[in-house]
Tab-separated table of N, CA, C and O in Angstrom:
chain	number	residue	atom	x	y	z
M	946	UNK	N	114.703	181.099	75.314
M	946	UNK	CA	114.282	181.505	75.996
M	946	UNK	C	115.118	182.720	77.395
M	946	UNK	O	116.081	182.125	76.879
M	947	UNK	N	114.134	182.527	77.971
M	947	UNK	CA	113.945	184.003	78.450
M	947	UNK	C	114.752	183.811	80.209
M	947	UNK	O	114.917	182.184	79.786
M	948	UNK	N	115.184	184.135	81.473
M	948	UNK	CA	115.515	183.819	82.131
M	948	UNK	C	114.043	183.085	83.004
M	948	UNK	O	113.734	184.074	83.230
M	949	UNK	N	114.551	182.281	84.017
M	949	UNK	CA	114.096	181.694	85.078
M	949	UNK	C	114.425	182.595	86.346
M	949	UNK	O	114.331	182.852	87.053
M	950	UNK	N	112.335	182.462	86.610
M	950	UNK	CA	112.007	183.607	88.003
M	950	UNK	C	111.476	182.720	88.845
M	950	UNK	O	110.670	182.103	88.636
M	951	UNK	N	112.408	182.629	90.412
M	951	UNK	CA	111.757	181.641	91.356
M	951	UNK	C	110.520	182.866	91.365
M	951	UNK	O	110.405	184.090	91.687
M	952	UNK	N	109.056	181.555	91.338
M	952	UNK	CA	108.132	182.004	92.286
M	952	UNK	C	107.677	181.258	93.413
M	952	UNK	O	107.152	180.207	93.729
M	953	UNK	N	107.926	182.243	94.585
M	953	UNK	CA	108.002	181.317	95.675
M	953	UNK	C	106.974	181.334	96.332
M	953	UNK	O	105.914	182.230	96.495
M	954	UNK	N	106.384	179.906	96.918
M	954	UNK	CA	104.605	179.579	96.914
M	954	UNK	C	105.381	178.704	98.193
M	954	UNK	O	105.963	177.979	98.701
M	955	UNK	N	104.477	179.519	99.254
M	955	UNK	CA	104.029	179.402	101.003
M	955	UNK	C	103.672	177.395	101.281
M	955	UNK	O	103.229	177.517	100.857
M	956	UNK	N	104.535	176.236	101.720
M	956	UNK	CA	104.476	175.722	102.381
M	956	UNK	C	104.005	175.046	103.731
M	956	UNK	O	103.394	174.348	103.546
M	957	UNK	N	104.652	176.369	103.898
M	957	UNK	CA	104.454	176.216	105.894
M	957	UNK	C	105.420	177.238	106.731
M	957	UNK	O	105.956	178.098	106.054
M	958	UNK	N	104.253	177.242	107.715
M	958	UNK	CA	104.922	178.405	108.508
M	958	UNK	C	104.763	177.581	109.523
M	958	UNK	O	104.423	176.248	110.374
M	959	UNK	N	106.133	177.922	110.654
M	959	UNK	CA	106.022	177.546	112.526
M	959	UNK	C	106.559	178.197	112.715
M	959	UNK	O	106.932	179.225	112.500
M	960	UNK	N	107.288	177.614	114.620
M	960	UNK	CA	107.728	179.145	114.760
M	960	UNK	C	108.588	177.982	116.042
M	960	UNK	O	108.857	176.997	116.328
M	961	UNK	N	109.616	179.149	115.946
M	961	UNK	CA	111.409	178.111	115.926
M	961	UNK	C	110.949	178.511	118.106
M	961	UNK	O	110.377	178.793	118.273
M	962	UNK	N	112.467	176.790	118.594
M	962	UNK	CA	112.400	176.969	119.876
M	962	UNK	C	112.452	178.605	119.720
M	962	UNK	O	112.293	179.016	121.469
M	963	UNK	N	113.614	179.929	119.713
M	963	UNK	CA	113.649	180.915	120.569
M	963	UNK	C	112.673	182.329	119.461
M	963	UNK	O	112.751	183.294	120.343
M	964	UNK	N	111.372	181.455	119.023
M	964	UNK	CA	110.309	182.399	119.590
M	964	UNK	C	109.647	182.968	117.822
M	964	UNK	O	109.282	183.746	117.602
M	965	UNK	N	110.890	182.890	116.750
M	965	UNK	CA	110.660	183.126	115.466
M	965	UNK	C	109.489	182.665	114.533
M	965	UNK	O	110.298	181.573	115.254
M	966	UNK	N	109.401	183.354	114.227
M	966	UNK	CA	107.957	182.536	112.544
M	966	UNK	C	109.571	182.766	111.719
M	966	UNK	O	109.575	182.938	111.433
M	967	UNK	N	108.822	181.219	111.008
M	967	UNK	CA	109.901	180.045	110.111
M	967	UNK	C	108.879	179.671	108.597
M	967	UNK	O	107.874	179.699	109.208
M	968	UNK	N	109.220	180.975	107.823
M	968	UNK	CA	108.494	180.750	106.374
M	968	UNK	C	108.755	179.811	105.875
M	968	UNK	O	110.205	179.672	105.024
M	969	UNK	N	108.507	178.603	104.973
M	969	UNK	CA	109.098	177.243	104.333
M	969	UNK	C	108.369	177.931	103.249
M	969	UNK	O	106.933	177.409	102.788
M	970	UNK	N	109.136	177.990	101.769
M	970	UNK	CA	108.356	178.153	100.544
M	970	UNK	C	109.211	177.536	99.698
M	970	UNK	O	110.723	177.070	99.908
M	971	UNK	N	108.732	177.468	98.395
M	971	UNK	CA	109.086	176.287	97.383
M	971	UNK	C	108.482	177.026	95.360
M	971	UNK	O	107.763	177.710	95.896
M	972	UNK	N	110.055	176.855	95.369
M	972	UNK	CA	109.349	176.931	93.576
M	972	UNK	C	109.157	175.692	92.936
M	972	UNK	O	109.518	174.354	93.621
M	973	UNK	N	108.377	175.714	91.704
M	973	UNK	CA	107.920	174.779	91.112
M	973	UNK	C	109.206	174.238	90.353
M	973	UNK	O	109.106	172.882	90.037
M	974	UNK	N	110.368	174.889	90.228
M	974	UNK	CA	111.093	174.143	89.652
M	974	UNK	C	112.526	173.051	91.056
M	974	UNK	O	112.918	172.962	90.360
M	975	UNK	N	111.705	173.306	91.553
M	975	UNK	CA	112.154	172.323	93.550
M	975	UNK	C	113.375	173.090	93.693
M	975	UNK	O	113.325	172.828	94.609
M	976	UNK	N	113.398	174.784	93.743
M	976	UNK	CA	114.677	175.566	94.327
M	976	UNK	C	113.354	175.748	95.865
M	976	UNK	O	112.200	175.374	95.766
M	977	UNK	N	114.426	175.514	96.939
M	977	UNK	CA	113.763	175.977	98.221
M	977	UNK	C	114.316	177.161	98.693
M	977	UNK	O	115.145	177.718	99.202
M	978	UNK	N	113.256	177.975	99.628
M	978	UNK	CA	112.855	178.933	99.898
M	978	UNK	C	113.182	179.074	101.830
M	978	UNK	O	112.004	178.654	102.435
M	979	UNK	N	113.647	179.441	102.593
M	979	UNK	CA	113.168	179.946	103.800
M	979	UNK	C	113.552	181.132	104.415
M	979	UNK	O	115.306	182.223	104.536
M	980	UNK	N	112.507	181.786	105.263
M	980	UNK	CA	112.422	183.120	105.865
M	980	UNK	C	111.897	182.884	107.064
M	980	UNK	O	111.255	182.784	107.385
M	981	UNK	N	112.863	183.736	107.883
M	981	UNK	CA	112.861	183.779	109.609
M	981	UNK	C	112.695	185.239	109.836
M	981	UNK	O	113.459	186.602	109.056
M	982	UNK	N	111.559	185.283	110.956
M	982	UNK	CA	111.219	186.759	111.029
M	982	UNK	C	111.429	186.999	112.399
M	982	UNK	O	110.649	185.878	113.445
M	983	UNK	N	112.047	187.416	113.446
M	983	UNK	CA	112.257	187.628	114.943
M	983	UNK	C	111.273	188.108	114.820
M	983	UNK	O	111.150	189.861	115.551
M	984	UNK	N	110.312	188.393	116.019
M	984	UNK	CA	108.228	188.080	116.647
M	984	UNK	C	109.708	189.180	117.722
M	984	UNK	O	108.489	190.785	117.530
M	985	UNK	N	110.687	189.633	118.008
M	985	UNK	CA	110.760	191.089	119.080
M	985	UNK	C	111.300	192.120	117.880
M	985	UNK	O	111.729	193.578	119.251
M	986	UNK	N	111.191	191.908	117.116
M	986	UNK	CA	112.248	193.003	115.886
M	986	UNK	C	110.855	194.145	115.318
M	986	UNK	O	109.993	193.994	114.395
M	987	UNK	N	110.753	195.407	116.621
M	987	UNK	CA	109.842	196.270	115.996
M	987	UNK	C	108.365	196.512	116.484
M	987	UNK	O	107.986	195.569	117.001
M	988	UNK	N	107.768	196.600	115.875
M	988	UNK	CA	106.212	196.819	115.859
M	988	UNK	C	105.175	196.181	115.395
M	988	UNK	O	105.839	196.051	113.747
M	989	UNK	N	104.888	195.195	115.905
M	989	UNK	CA	103.191	194.365	114.319
M	989	UNK	C	102.815	195.566	113.972
M	989	UNK	O	102.815	196.398	113.559
M	990	UNK	N	102.801	194.940	112.466
M	990	UNK	CA	102.184	195.788	111.642
M	990	UNK	C	100.942	195.457	111.698
M	990	UNK	O	100.094	194.958	111.679
M	991	UNK	N	100.146	196.429	111.159
M	991	UNK	CA	98.257	196.673	110.610
M	991	UNK	C	98.579	197.358	109.458
M	991	UNK	O	99.162	197.923	109.002
M	992	UNK	N	96.987	196.771	109.334
M	992	UNK	CA	97.286	196.795	107.493
M	992	UNK	C	96.332	198.569	107.381
M	992	UNK	O	96.115	199.065	108.276
M	993	UNK	N	96.465	198.671	105.381
M	993	UNK	CA	96.554	200.352	105.700
M	993	UNK	C	94.427	199.964	105.485
M	993	UNK	O	93.495	198.727	106.168
M	994	UNK	N	94.606	200.970	106.677
M	994	UNK	CA	93.376	201.648	106.472
M	994	UNK	C	92.796	202.751	105.397
M	994	UNK	O	93.574	202.897	104.562
M	995	UNK	N	91.529	201.756	104.824
M	995	UNK	CA	91.237	202.614	103.519
M	995	UNK	C	89.351	203.596	104.521
M	995	UNK	O	89.053	204.071	104.843
């Protein structure tokens, strides 16, 4: 059997008291992940133009 690859499915987005964007996700195997993005870090992202 092959190695398991986590597929992160976003469950919730929230904003911390410090103003950070917090993304909670999980894999179907039960593993959970939390990513924190600092809103003051750099320029806003812009989608590519076609």
